Amino acid sequence: MRMPALLLGAFLLAGCGAAPQAGASASRTAVASPSASPSPSPNASPSASGSPPAGVQAHCTGAIPTADPLALISLTGSQTPTLADVSDAAHPAALCTITGPADALRLVSPAEISYATAGTGSAGSIASIDPSSNTGGTVASWTAGAFASGAYAFSPDGSTLAYLASSAAGVELHLVAREDDRTITTLPPVPGRGISPDDDSLMIAFSPDGAYLALVETFTGSGTGAQASFQVRRLDGSLVAGGPAGRTMATWAGRGSVLYFRDRAGVERWTAPSTVSAVLAGVVWIHPRPSPDGRWIAFTQRGDLGLPSVRLLDLTSGAVRQLATGASEPVFLNSSTVWYRQERLCGPSDDCGMGGPSITTGAAFVYDLSSGRSSQSTIAGVLDTFTPAR
């Protein structure tokens, strides 16, 4: 199972020209006003061949295991994206490093890493590379793009790509399958404004069983139906659920097709075809991440003074447990290990910007659910994870 794509970092790639931060579900940067229009019909194919664009290369030290959990990470003291075996998450085994101007890196499979590129005038593409052979190519492209262009997700079997292409006229949702690129819908344009990092989010992700595609975002306004900021669609593009506005911080559970999200009432879940039910009344969760075995969702929650803590929702019992105080951005590296950043409250001399009221200390930890112990981690950031189906 791949980590669901909460891609606000990629969302900002085209609008601001900034690469997403490693391990960040939401980039803490200002929103740019929409500008140039994308090509109305980008040429795309769900299967790439040839040489990877933009000079992206993988440098591997050996064979990549297909039966072990993998992660794209950055290690302490290095900004180079690294593909690692995280079976033993406390001691990640580096397999490959990725060089070149690749943003929004994702693990489609052990044999395919996807990424986004951006160029002059926000022209860009979504491409992929086989790290073992350094073969690959462009999967989708646009000649120009505004805020939102470049957010994307692949279906669990890698056969379908969903991506966004934006212009001053609106945000297009595309589906690419069997070498056919279709515009499924156009959402309202994104107005220029700032970001609330604890409230704003963008998720575009397929359900783990491959039955549905969800788009949950807080930027395009309060459209309804096919223009809603909360949408669930079948793989043929047909709309299953659209709206209402105000839903944010969404994630699929690690298995099946149950979608969890936050609204004014707290945490709720959507189940097909149209049932919405309460899960955690009044809880304001931030950046939820599921475990690959479908048992847990890890999330950040702020205390009264603003200090974040990492918590776990047991999807079987509905109980919530706290893993760590002064911590944020949890990610499951495998079914039994959670990685998270350490944070502290901002002080008078700290430049916390839009990220307040807390700031990272620069340290990170892994928590072993089996032993109940945490230890400092050499992983500085998590870009994506991949756990083979069992």
mmCIF file of C-alpha atoms in Angstrom:
data_model
loop_
_atom_site.group_PDB
_atom_site.id
_atom_site.type_symbol
_atom_site.label_atom_id
_atom_site.label_comp_id
_atom_site.label_asym_id
_atom_site.label_seq_id
_atom_site.Cartn_x
_atom_site.Cartn_y
_atom_site.Cartn_z
ATOM 1 C CA MET A 1 0.000 0.000 0.000
ATOM 2 C CA ARG A 2 1.264 3.468 -0.839
ATOM 3 C CA MET A 3 0.922 6.328 1.553
ATOM 4 C CA PRO A 4 -2.109 8.373 0.460
ATOM 5 C CA ALA A 5 -1.113 11.489 -1.402
ATOM 6 C CA LEU A 6 -1.701 14.568 0.687
ATOM 7 C CA LEU A 7 -0.080 16.752 -1.872
ATOM 8 C CA LEU A 8 -0.237 20.358 -0.778
ATOM 9 C CA GLY A 9 3.511 20.475 -1.380
ATOM 10 C CA ALA A 10 2.974 19.484 -5.005
ATOM 11 C CA PHE A 11 -0.025 21.816 -5.127
ATOM 12 C CA LEU A 12 2.348 24.683 -4.352
ATOM 13 C CA LEU A 13 4.954 23.431 -6.822
ATOM 14 C CA ALA A 14 3.358 25.122 -9.804
ATOM 15 C CA GLY A 15 1.947 28.145 -8.000
ATOM 16 C CA CYS A 16 5.060 29.153 -6.080
ATOM 17 C CA GLY A 17 7.862 27.305 -7.828
ATOM 18 C CA ALA A 18 8.837 25.633 -4.531
ATOM 19 C CA ALA A 19 9.598 21.997 -3.977
ATOM 20 C CA PRO A 20 7.559 20.179 -1.344
ATOM 21 C CA GLN A 21 9.324 19.632 1.938
ATOM 22 C CA ALA A 22 10.241 16.072 2.842
ATOM 23 C CA GLY A 23 7.635 14.467 4.990
ATOM 24 C CA ALA A 24 5.331 17.465 4.913
ATOM 25 C CA SER A 25 1.663 16.900 4.270
ATOM 26 C CA ALA A 26 1.158 20.613 3.862
ATOM 27 C CA SER A 27 3.777 23.120 2.816
ATOM 28 C CA ARG A 28 3.984 26.137 5.112
ATOM 29 C CA THR A 29 4.339 28.758 2.400
ATOM 30 C CA ALA A 30 2.152 31.527 1.063
ATOM 31 C CA VAL A 31 -0.339 30.894 -1.709
ATOM 32 C CA ALA A 32 0.404 32.530 -5.022
ATOM 33 C CA SER A 33 -2.352 34.060 -7.093
ATOM 34 C CA PRO A 34 -3.381 32.018 -10.150
ATOM 35 C CA SER A 35 -1.583 33.114 -13.277
ATOM 36 C CA ALA A 36 -0.846 31.332 -16.553
ATOM 37 C CA SER A 37 -3.246 28.873 -18.173
ATOM 38 C CA PRO A 38 -2.306 25.247 -18.705
ATOM 39 C CA SER A 39 -2.628 23.476 -21.995
ATOM 40 C CA PRO A 40 -6.270 22.394 -22.315
ATOM 41 C CA SER A 41 -5.299 18.880 -23.423
ATOM 42 C CA PRO A 42 -1.950 17.766 -21.990
ATOM 43 C CA ASN A 43 -0.452 14.802 -23.785
ATOM 44 C CA ALA A 44 -0.143 11.917 -21.335
ATOM 45 C CA SER A 45 0.295 8.190 -21.096
ATOM 46 C CA PRO A 46 -0.025 5.969 -18.014
ATOM 47 C CA SER A 47 3.062 4.044 -19.111
ATOM 48 C CA ALA A 48 6.360 5.855 -19.552
ATOM 49 C CA SER A 49 9.262 4.683 -21.679
ATOM 50 C CA GLY A 50 12.642 6.027 -22.755
ATOM 51 C CA SER A 51 14.891 8.228 -20.638
ATOM 52 C CA PRO A 52 13.601 10.019 -17.527
ATOM 53 C CA PRO A 53 13.211 13.769 -18.193
ATOM 54 C CA ALA A 54 15.023 16.579 -16.387
ATOM 55 C CA GLY A 55 18.169 14.533 -15.887
ATOM 56 C CA VAL A 56 16.756 12.587 -12.945
ATOM 57 C CA GLN A 57 18.852 9.530 -12.099
ATOM 58 C CA ALA A 58 18.828 6.758 -9.484
ATOM 59 C CA HIS A 59 22.088 5.464 -8.021
ATOM 60 C CA CYS A 60 21.519 2.063 -6.425
ATOM 61 C CA THR A 61 23.896 -0.170 -4.484
ATOM 62 C CA GLY A 62 22.064 -3.447 -5.117
ATOM 63 C CA ALA A 63 18.760 -5.131 -5.860
ATOM 64 C CA ILE A 64 15.559 -3.544 -4.543
ATOM 65 C CA PRO A 65 13.485 -6.020 -2.482
ATOM 66 C CA THR A 66 9.900 -6.467 -3.634
ATOM 67 C CA ALA A 67 8.519 -8.051 -0.454
ATOM 68 C CA ASP A 68 9.783 -5.505 2.117
ATOM 69 C CA PRO A 69 8.319 -2.116 3.150
ATOM 70 C CA LEU A 70 10.110 0.723 1.371
ATOM 71 C CA ALA A 71 10.263 4.461 1.928
ATOM 72 C CA LEU A 72 11.538 7.523 0.130
ATOM 73 C CA ILE A 73 13.291 9.488 2.853
ATOM 74 C CA SER A 74 15.906 12.107 3.554
ATOM 75 C CA LEU A 75 18.573 11.240 6.094
ATOM 76 C CA THR A 76 19.973 13.513 8.782
ATOM 77 C CA GLY A 77 22.569 15.856 7.283
ATOM 78 C CA SER A 78 21.503 15.270 3.674
ATOM 79 C CA GLN A 79 18.841 16.692 1.368
ATOM 80 C CA THR A 80 19.259 13.885 -1.185
ATOM 81 C CA PRO A 81 16.132 11.726 -1.567
ATOM 82 C CA THR A 82 16.953 8.145 -0.610
ATOM 83 C CA LEU A 83 15.059 4.923 -1.285
ATOM 84 C CA ALA A 84 15.388 2.720 1.804
ATOM 85 C CA ASP A 85 14.238 -0.643 3.125
ATOM 86 C CA VAL A 86 12.392 0.148 6.376
ATOM 87 C CA SER A 87 11.639 -3.372 7.573
ATOM 88 C CA ASP A 88 13.726 -2.373 10.585
ATOM 89 C CA ALA A 89 12.619 1.240 10.763
ATOM 90 C CA ALA A 90 15.070 2.065 13.543
ATOM 91 C CA HIS A 91 17.905 1.151 11.161
ATOM 92 C CA PRO A 92 16.782 2.035 7.598
ATOM 93 C CA ALA A 93 18.862 0.365 4.894
ATOM 94 C CA ALA A 94 19.678 2.812 2.088
ATOM 95 C CA LEU A 95 19.205 1.250 -1.365
ATOM 96 C CA CYS A 96 19.315 4.146 -3.865
ATOM 97 C CA THR A 97 19.760 7.891 -3.979
ATOM 98 C CA ILE A 98 17.835 10.072 -6.445
ATOM 99 C CA THR A 99 19.524 13.053 -8.096
ATOM 100 C CA GLY A 100 18.174 15.734 -10.413
ATOM 101 C CA PRO A 101 15.312 18.265 -10.212
ATOM 102 C CA ALA A 102 12.574 15.881 -9.042
ATOM 103 C CA ASP A 103 9.734 17.157 -6.853
ATOM 104 C CA ALA A 104 6.750 15.373 -5.278
ATOM 105 C CA LEU A 105 8.516 11.997 -5.356
ATOM 106 C CA ARG A 106 6.204 8.984 -4.980
ATOM 107 C CA LEU A 107 6.727 5.215 -4.832
ATOM 108 C CA VAL A 108 4.369 3.720 -7.409
ATOM 109 C CA SER A 109 5.998 0.298 -6.883
ATOM 110 C CA PRO A 110 9.473 -1.079 -6.065
ATOM 111 C CA ALA A 111 10.193 -0.762 -9.781
ATOM 112 C CA GLU A 112 8.770 2.723 -10.357
ATOM 113 C CA ILE A 113 9.313 6.101 -8.719
ATOM 114 C CA SER A 114 7.221 9.004 -10.004
ATOM 115 C CA TYR A 115 7.961 12.707 -9.692
ATOM 116 C CA ALA A 116 6.922 16.149 -10.906
ATOM 117 C CA THR A 117 9.040 18.687 -12.745
ATOM 118 C CA ALA A 118 8.488 22.413 -13.198
ATOM 119 C CA GLY A 119 10.029 24.784 -15.696
ATOM 120 C CA THR A 120 9.877 28.377 -16.895
ATOM 121 C CA GLY A 121 6.361 29.763 -16.675
ATOM 122 C CA SER A 122 5.313 26.805 -14.534
ATOM 123 C CA ALA A 123 5.365 24.410 -17.472
ATOM 124 C CA GLY A 124 5.881 20.951 -16.088
ATOM 125 C CA SER A 125 5.284 17.236 -16.204
ATOM 126 C CA ILE A 126 4.729 14.093 -14.211
ATOM 127 C CA ALA A 127 7.313 11.450 -14.999
ATOM 128 C CA SER A 128 8.566 8.134 -13.686
ATOM 129 C CA ILE A 129 11.795 6.196 -13.421
ATOM 130 C CA ASP A 130 12.728 2.567 -12.824
ATOM 131 C CA PRO A 131 15.503 2.984 -10.240
ATOM 132 C CA SER A 132 17.147 -0.327 -11.170
ATOM 133 C CA SER A 133 17.600 0.506 -14.866
ATOM 134 C CA ASN A 134 17.210 4.320 -14.994
ATOM 135 C CA THR A 135 14.608 3.987 -17.724
ATOM 136 C CA GLY A 136 11.351 5.887 -17.757
ATOM 137 C CA GLY A 137 9.757 8.969 -19.249
ATOM 138 C CA THR A 138 6.959 11.500 -19.148
ATOM 139 C CA VAL A 139 3.509 10.329 -18.087
ATOM 140 C CA ALA A 140 1.638 13.674 -18.267
ATOM 141 C CA SER A 141 2.599 17.259 -19.105
ATOM 142 C CA TRP A 142 1.273 20.807 -19.371
ATOM 143 C CA THR A 143 2.728 23.825 -21.144
ATOM 144 C CA ALA A 144 1.898 26.281 -18.366
ATOM 145 C CA GLY A 145 0.152 26.041 -15.054
ATOM 146 C CA ALA A 146 -1.094 28.079 -12.135
ATOM 147 C CA PHE A 147 -1.644 27.220 -8.492
ATOM 148 C CA ALA A 148 -2.610 23.498 -8.228
ATOM 149 C CA SER A 149 -0.867 22.148 -11.337
ATOM 150 C CA GLY A 150 1.223 19.100 -10.535
ATOM 151 C CA ALA A 151 -0.720 17.522 -7.686
ATOM 152 C CA TYR A 152 -1.152 13.850 -8.617
ATOM 153 C CA ALA A 153 -1.712 10.258 -7.503
ATOM 154 C CA PHE A 154 -1.447 6.811 -9.070
ATOM 155 C CA SER A 155 -3.945 4.000 -8.504
ATOM 156 C CA PRO A 156 -2.670 1.091 -6.371
ATOM 157 C CA ASP A 157 -1.934 -1.034 -9.453
ATOM 158 C CA GLY A 158 -0.235 1.888 -11.233
ATOM 159 C CA SER A 159 -2.576 1.727 -14.225
ATOM 160 C CA THR A 160 -4.366 5.057 -13.693
ATOM 161 C CA LEU A 161 -3.035 8.533 -12.975
ATOM 162 C CA ALA A 162 -5.089 11.385 -11.523
ATOM 163 C CA TYR A 163 -3.640 14.891 -11.634
ATOM 164 C CA LEU A 164 -4.587 18.565 -11.472
ATOM 165 C CA ALA A 165 -3.882 21.271 -14.061
ATOM 166 C CA SER A 166 -4.836 24.810 -13.108
ATOM 167 C CA SER A 167 -5.483 28.123 -14.824
ATOM 168 C CA ALA A 168 -7.187 31.418 -14.049
ATOM 169 C CA ALA A 169 -10.388 29.779 -15.345
ATOM 170 C CA GLY A 170 -10.338 26.904 -12.868
ATOM 171 C CA VAL A 171 -8.680 23.711 -11.664
ATOM 172 C CA GLU A 172 -8.978 20.728 -14.013
ATOM 173 C CA LEU A 173 -9.065 17.182 -12.661
ATOM 174 C CA HIS A 174 -7.579 14.733 -15.170
ATOM 175 C CA LEU A 175 -7.630 10.948 -15.353
ATOM 176 C CA VAL A 176 -5.079 9.122 -17.499
ATOM 177 C CA ALA A 177 -5.633 5.457 -18.329
ATOM 178 C CA ARG A 178 -4.706 3.322 -21.328
ATOM 179 C CA GLU A 179 -2.989 6.321 -22.993
ATOM 180 C CA ASP A 180 -6.183 8.370 -22.759
ATOM 181 C CA ASP A 181 -6.065 11.693 -20.874
ATOM 182 C CA ARG A 182 -9.532 12.962 -19.928
ATOM 183 C CA THR A 183 -10.613 16.129 -18.142
ATOM 184 C CA ILE A 184 -13.142 14.833 -15.615
ATOM 185 C CA THR A 185 -14.273 18.159 -14.174
ATOM 186 C CA THR A 186 -13.196 21.768 -13.703
ATOM 187 C CA LEU A 187 -13.375 23.280 -10.238
ATOM 188 C CA PRO A 188 -13.573 27.033 -9.510
ATOM 189 C CA PRO A 189 -10.304 29.011 -9.734
ATOM 190 C CA VAL A 190 -8.160 29.444 -6.642
ATOM 191 C CA PRO A 191 -8.185 32.984 -5.230
ATOM 192 C CA GLY A 192 -4.967 34.522 -3.959
ATOM 193 C CA ARG A 193 -4.778 34.192 -0.182
ATOM 194 C CA GLY A 194 -2.633 32.877 2.641
ATOM 195 C CA ILE A 195 -2.599 29.374 4.096
ATOM 196 C CA SER A 196 -3.607 28.145 7.531
ATOM 197 C CA PRO A 197 -1.298 25.122 7.895
ATOM 198 C CA ASP A 198 -3.496 23.465 10.536
ATOM 199 C CA ASP A 199 -6.682 23.867 8.500
ATOM 200 C CA ASP A 200 -5.867 23.997 4.786
ATOM 201 C CA SER A 201 -5.044 20.797 2.936
ATOM 202 C CA LEU A 202 -5.189 19.100 -0.430
ATOM 203 C CA MET A 203 -5.557 15.363 -0.862
ATOM 204 C CA ILE A 204 -5.838 13.584 -4.190
ATOM 205 C CA ALA A 205 -5.650 9.817 -3.641
ATOM 206 C CA PHE A 206 -7.055 6.486 -4.742
ATOM 207 C CA SER A 207 -8.558 4.173 -2.154
ATOM 208 C CA PRO A 208 -6.308 1.229 -1.212
ATOM 209 C CA ASP A 209 -8.660 -1.221 -2.947
ATOM 210 C CA GLY A 210 -8.517 0.867 -6.129
ATOM 211 C CA ALA A 211 -12.280 1.373 -6.306
ATOM 212 C CA TYR A 212 -12.474 5.138 -5.758
ATOM 213 C CA LEU A 213 -10.611 8.427 -6.206
ATOM 214 C CA ALA A 214 -10.964 11.189 -3.605
ATOM 215 C CA LEU A 215 -10.208 14.886 -4.013
ATOM 216 C CA VAL A 216 -10.488 16.853 -0.773
ATOM 217 C CA GLU A 217 -9.212 20.439 -0.703
ATOM 218 C CA THR A 218 -9.905 23.816 0.878
ATOM 219 C CA PHE A 219 -8.850 26.269 -1.822
ATOM 220 C CA THR A 220 -11.365 26.417 -4.673
ATOM 221 C CA GLY A 221 -14.387 27.680 -2.743
ATOM 222 C CA SER A 222 -17.808 26.263 -2.031
ATOM 223 C CA GLY A 223 -18.842 24.642 -5.293
ATOM 224 C CA THR A 224 -21.284 21.745 -5.255
ATOM 225 C CA GLY A 225 -21.608 18.476 -7.139
ATOM 226 C CA ALA A 226 -18.949 18.173 -9.833
ATOM 227 C CA GLN A 227 -17.359 21.439 -8.639
ATOM 228 C CA ALA A 228 -17.311 20.557 -4.934
ATOM 229 C CA SER A 229 -14.114 20.764 -2.921
ATOM 230 C CA PHE A 230 -14.951 17.311 -1.514
ATOM 231 C CA GLN A 231 -15.353 14.678 -4.235
ATOM 232 C CA VAL A 232 -15.334 10.899 -4.442
ATOM 233 C CA ARG A 233 -15.346 9.327 -7.896
ATOM 234 C CA ARG A 234 -15.238 5.867 -9.424
ATOM 235 C CA LEU A 235 -12.341 4.890 -11.669
ATOM 236 C CA ASP A 236 -14.437 5.715 -14.746
ATOM 237 C CA GLY A 237 -14.634 9.299 -13.473
ATOM 238 C CA SER A 238 -18.303 9.210 -12.461
ATOM 239 C CA LEU A 239 -19.183 11.224 -9.367
ATOM 240 C CA VAL A 240 -20.245 9.316 -6.244
ATOM 241 C CA ALA A 241 -20.154 12.135 -3.682
ATOM 242 C CA GLY A 242 -19.751 15.892 -4.090
ATOM 243 C CA GLY A 243 -19.669 18.284 -1.145
ATOM 244 C CA PRO A 244 -20.354 19.947 1.153
ATOM 245 C CA ALA A 245 -17.555 22.486 1.640
ATOM 246 C CA GLY A 246 -15.592 22.730 4.872
ATOM 247 C CA ARG A 247 -14.120 19.221 4.858
ATOM 248 C CA THR A 248 -10.351 18.961 5.208
ATOM 249 C CA MET A 249 -7.441 16.800 6.468
ATOM 250 C CA ALA A 250 -8.648 13.622 4.777
ATOM 251 C CA THR A 251 -7.138 10.165 4.408
ATOM 252 C CA TRP A 252 -8.237 6.765 3.247
ATOM 253 C CA ALA A 253 -7.961 3.993 5.800
ATOM 254 C CA GLY A 254 -5.037 1.696 4.997
ATOM 255 C CA ARG A 255 -7.299 -0.957 3.469
ATOM 256 C CA GLY A 256 -10.628 -0.996 1.664
ATOM 257 C CA SER A 257 -12.414 2.212 0.708
ATOM 258 C CA VAL A 258 -13.340 4.126 3.863
ATOM 259 C CA LEU A 259 -12.482 7.835 3.764
ATOM 260 C CA TYR A 260 -11.841 9.770 6.987
ATOM 261 C CA PHE A 261 -11.908 13.574 7.137
ATOM 262 C CA ARG A 262 -12.355 16.534 9.460
ATOM 263 C CA ASP A 263 -15.161 19.095 9.476
ATOM 264 C CA ARG A 264 -16.684 21.502 11.991
ATOM 265 C CA ALA A 265 -18.192 18.601 13.950
ATOM 266 C CA GLY A 266 -14.875 16.746 14.349
ATOM 267 C CA VAL A 267 -13.580 13.636 12.593
ATOM 268 C CA GLU A 268 -16.030 11.754 10.378
ATOM 269 C CA ARG A 269 -15.905 8.954 7.826
ATOM 270 C CA TRP A 270 -17.447 8.377 4.416
ATOM 271 C CA THR A 271 -18.379 4.882 3.254
ATOM 272 C CA ALA A 272 -19.808 3.972 -0.136
ATOM 273 C CA PRO A 273 -22.178 4.821 -1.552
ATOM 274 C CA SER A 274 -23.142 7.846 0.567
ATOM 275 C CA THR A 275 -22.946 7.201 4.314
ATOM 276 C CA VAL A 276 -21.243 9.766 6.580
ATOM 277 C CA SER A 277 -20.886 8.917 10.270
ATOM 278 C CA ALA A 278 -19.213 10.534 13.295
ATOM 279 C CA VAL A 279 -15.893 9.120 14.534
ATOM 280 C CA LEU A 280 -14.323 11.632 16.972
ATOM 281 C CA ALA A 281 -16.681 14.454 17.929
ATOM 282 C CA GLY A 282 -14.954 17.794 18.401
ATOM 283 C CA VAL A 283 -11.461 16.493 17.564
ATOM 284 C CA VAL A 284 -9.371 18.818 15.355
ATOM 285 C CA TRP A 285 -6.898 16.407 13.830
ATOM 286 C CA ILE A 286 -4.068 17.486 11.542
ATOM 287 C CA HIS A 287 -2.328 15.494 8.772
ATOM 288 C CA PRO A 288 -3.754 12.008 9.420
ATOM 289 C CA ARG A 289 -1.806 8.991 8.090
ATOM 290 C CA PRO A 290 -3.028 5.379 7.992
ATOM 291 C CA SER A 291 -1.132 2.224 8.882
ATOM 292 C CA PRO A 292 -0.676 -0.162 5.936
ATOM 293 C CA ASP A 293 -2.493 -2.985 7.746
ATOM 294 C CA GLY A 294 -5.659 -0.900 8.057
ATOM 295 C CA ARG A 295 -5.720 -0.914 11.871
ATOM 296 C CA TRP A 296 -4.604 2.607 12.799
ATOM 297 C CA ILE A 297 -4.623 6.235 11.756
ATOM 298 C CA ALA A 298 -1.887 8.429 13.238
ATOM 299 C CA PHE A 299 -2.503 12.166 13.486
ATOM 300 C CA THR A 300 -1.343 15.411 15.080
ATOM 301 C CA GLN A 301 -3.475 17.281 17.605
ATOM 302 C CA ARG A 302 -2.638 20.552 19.339
ATOM 303 C CA GLY A 303 -3.055 21.097 23.072
ATOM 304 C CA ASP A 304 -4.501 24.191 24.748
ATOM 305 C CA LEU A 305 -1.185 26.065 24.528
ATOM 306 C CA GLY A 306 -0.564 25.007 20.933
ATOM 307 C CA LEU A 307 2.016 22.253 21.551
ATOM 308 C CA PRO A 308 1.282 19.358 19.186
ATOM 309 C CA SER A 309 1.113 15.702 20.129
ATOM 310 C CA VAL A 310 0.986 12.524 18.046
ATOM 311 C CA ARG A 311 -2.012 10.273 18.613
ATOM 312 C CA LEU A 312 -3.349 6.995 17.261
ATOM 313 C CA LEU A 313 -6.937 6.163 16.359
ATOM 314 C CA ASP A 314 -7.708 2.444 16.621
ATOM 315 C CA LEU A 315 -10.043 1.787 13.689
ATOM 316 C CA THR A 316 -11.322 -1.409 15.304
ATOM 317 C CA SER A 317 -12.293 -0.086 18.745
ATOM 318 C CA GLY A 318 -12.503 3.660 18.061
ATOM 319 C CA ALA A 319 -10.165 4.338 20.978
ATOM 320 C CA VAL A 320 -7.488 7.038 20.830
ATOM 321 C CA ARG A 321 -4.065 6.753 22.458
ATOM 322 C CA GLN A 322 -1.277 9.305 22.734
ATOM 323 C CA LEU A 323 2.176 8.339 21.463
ATOM 324 C CA ALA A 324 4.250 11.457 22.049
ATOM 325 C CA THR A 325 3.931 15.043 23.287
ATOM 326 C CA GLY A 326 5.827 17.770 21.468
ATOM 327 C CA ALA A 327 5.589 15.849 18.203
ATOM 328 C CA SER A 328 3.977 16.167 14.768
ATOM 329 C CA GLU A 329 3.766 14.834 11.185
ATOM 330 C CA PRO A 330 3.477 11.093 12.027
ATOM 331 C CA VAL A 331 3.982 8.571 9.225
ATOM 332 C CA PHE A 332 3.837 4.770 9.385
ATOM 333 C CA LEU A 333 7.089 3.375 7.972
ATOM 334 C CA ASN A 334 5.700 -0.146 8.326
ATOM 335 C CA SER A 335 2.711 -1.661 10.118
ATOM 336 C CA SER A 336 4.306 -1.434 13.574
ATOM 337 C CA THR A 337 6.525 1.684 13.460
ATOM 338 C CA VAL A 338 5.555 5.368 13.432
ATOM 339 C CA TRP A 339 8.032 8.111 12.523
ATOM 340 C CA TYR A 340 7.434 11.672 13.783
ATOM 341 C CA ARG A 341 9.141 15.051 14.203
ATOM 342 C CA GLN A 342 9.894 16.595 17.583
ATOM 343 C CA GLU A 343 8.486 20.098 18.182
ATOM 344 C CA ARG A 344 8.532 22.749 20.908
ATOM 345 C CA LEU A 345 6.562 25.933 21.467
ATOM 346 C CA CYS A 346 7.827 29.026 19.665
ATOM 347 C CA GLY A 347 9.785 31.465 21.797
ATOM 348 C CA PRO A 348 10.242 35.258 21.516
ATOM 349 C CA SER A 349 13.414 34.869 19.421
ATOM 350 C CA ASP A 350 12.024 32.205 17.040
ATOM 351 C CA ASP A 351 10.989 33.026 13.498
ATOM 352 C CA CYS A 352 8.024 30.656 13.320
ATOM 353 C CA GLY A 353 6.270 32.376 10.410
ATOM 354 C CA MET A 354 3.094 30.575 9.316
ATOM 355 C CA GLY A 355 4.174 27.410 11.138
ATOM 356 C CA GLY A 356 3.450 28.637 14.701
ATOM 357 C CA PRO A 357 2.677 28.272 17.553
ATOM 358 C CA SER A 358 5.301 25.500 17.578
ATOM 359 C CA ILE A 359 8.538 24.843 15.726
ATOM 360 C CA THR A 360 10.532 21.718 14.963
ATOM 361 C CA THR A 361 13.642 21.030 17.055
ATOM 362 C CA GLY A 362 15.353 19.271 14.143
ATOM 363 C CA ALA A 363 15.113 15.887 15.849
ATOM 364 C CA ALA A 364 12.921 12.970 14.785
ATOM 365 C CA PHE A 365 11.923 9.704 16.441
ATOM 366 C CA VAL A 366 10.457 6.309 15.641
ATOM 367 C CA TYR A 367 7.927 4.625 17.922
ATOM 368 C CA ASP A 368 7.669 0.832 17.933
ATOM 369 C CA LEU A 369 4.068 -0.177 18.635
ATOM 370 C CA SER A 370 5.147 -3.710 19.485
ATOM 371 C CA SER A 371 7.528 -2.700 22.288
ATOM 372 C CA GLY A 372 5.992 0.663 23.203
ATOM 373 C CA ARG A 373 9.400 2.312 22.952
ATOM 374 C CA SER A 374 10.659 5.312 21.022
ATOM 375 C CA SER A 375 14.173 6.045 19.801
ATOM 376 C CA GLN A 376 15.810 8.897 17.936
ATOM 377 C CA SER A 377 15.772 8.407 14.182
ATOM 378 C CA THR A 378 18.344 9.059 11.481
ATOM 379 C CA ILE A 379 15.443 9.841 9.116
ATOM 380 C CA ALA A 380 15.021 13.606 8.727
ATOM 381 C CA GLY A 381 11.931 13.482 6.488
ATOM 382 C CA VAL A 382 9.559 11.034 4.814
ATOM 383 C CA LEU A 383 8.451 11.665 1.224
ATOM 384 C CA ASP A 384 6.435 8.485 0.630
ATOM 385 C CA THR A 385 6.087 4.866 1.708
ATOM 386 C CA PHE A 386 5.210 1.607 0.006
ATOM 387 C CA THR A 387 4.174 -1.626 1.727
ATOM 388 C CA PRO A 388 3.588 -4.711 -0.451
ATOM 389 C CA ALA A 389 0.121 -6.226 -0.231
ATOM 390 C CA ARG A 390 -0.130 -9.254 2.042
#
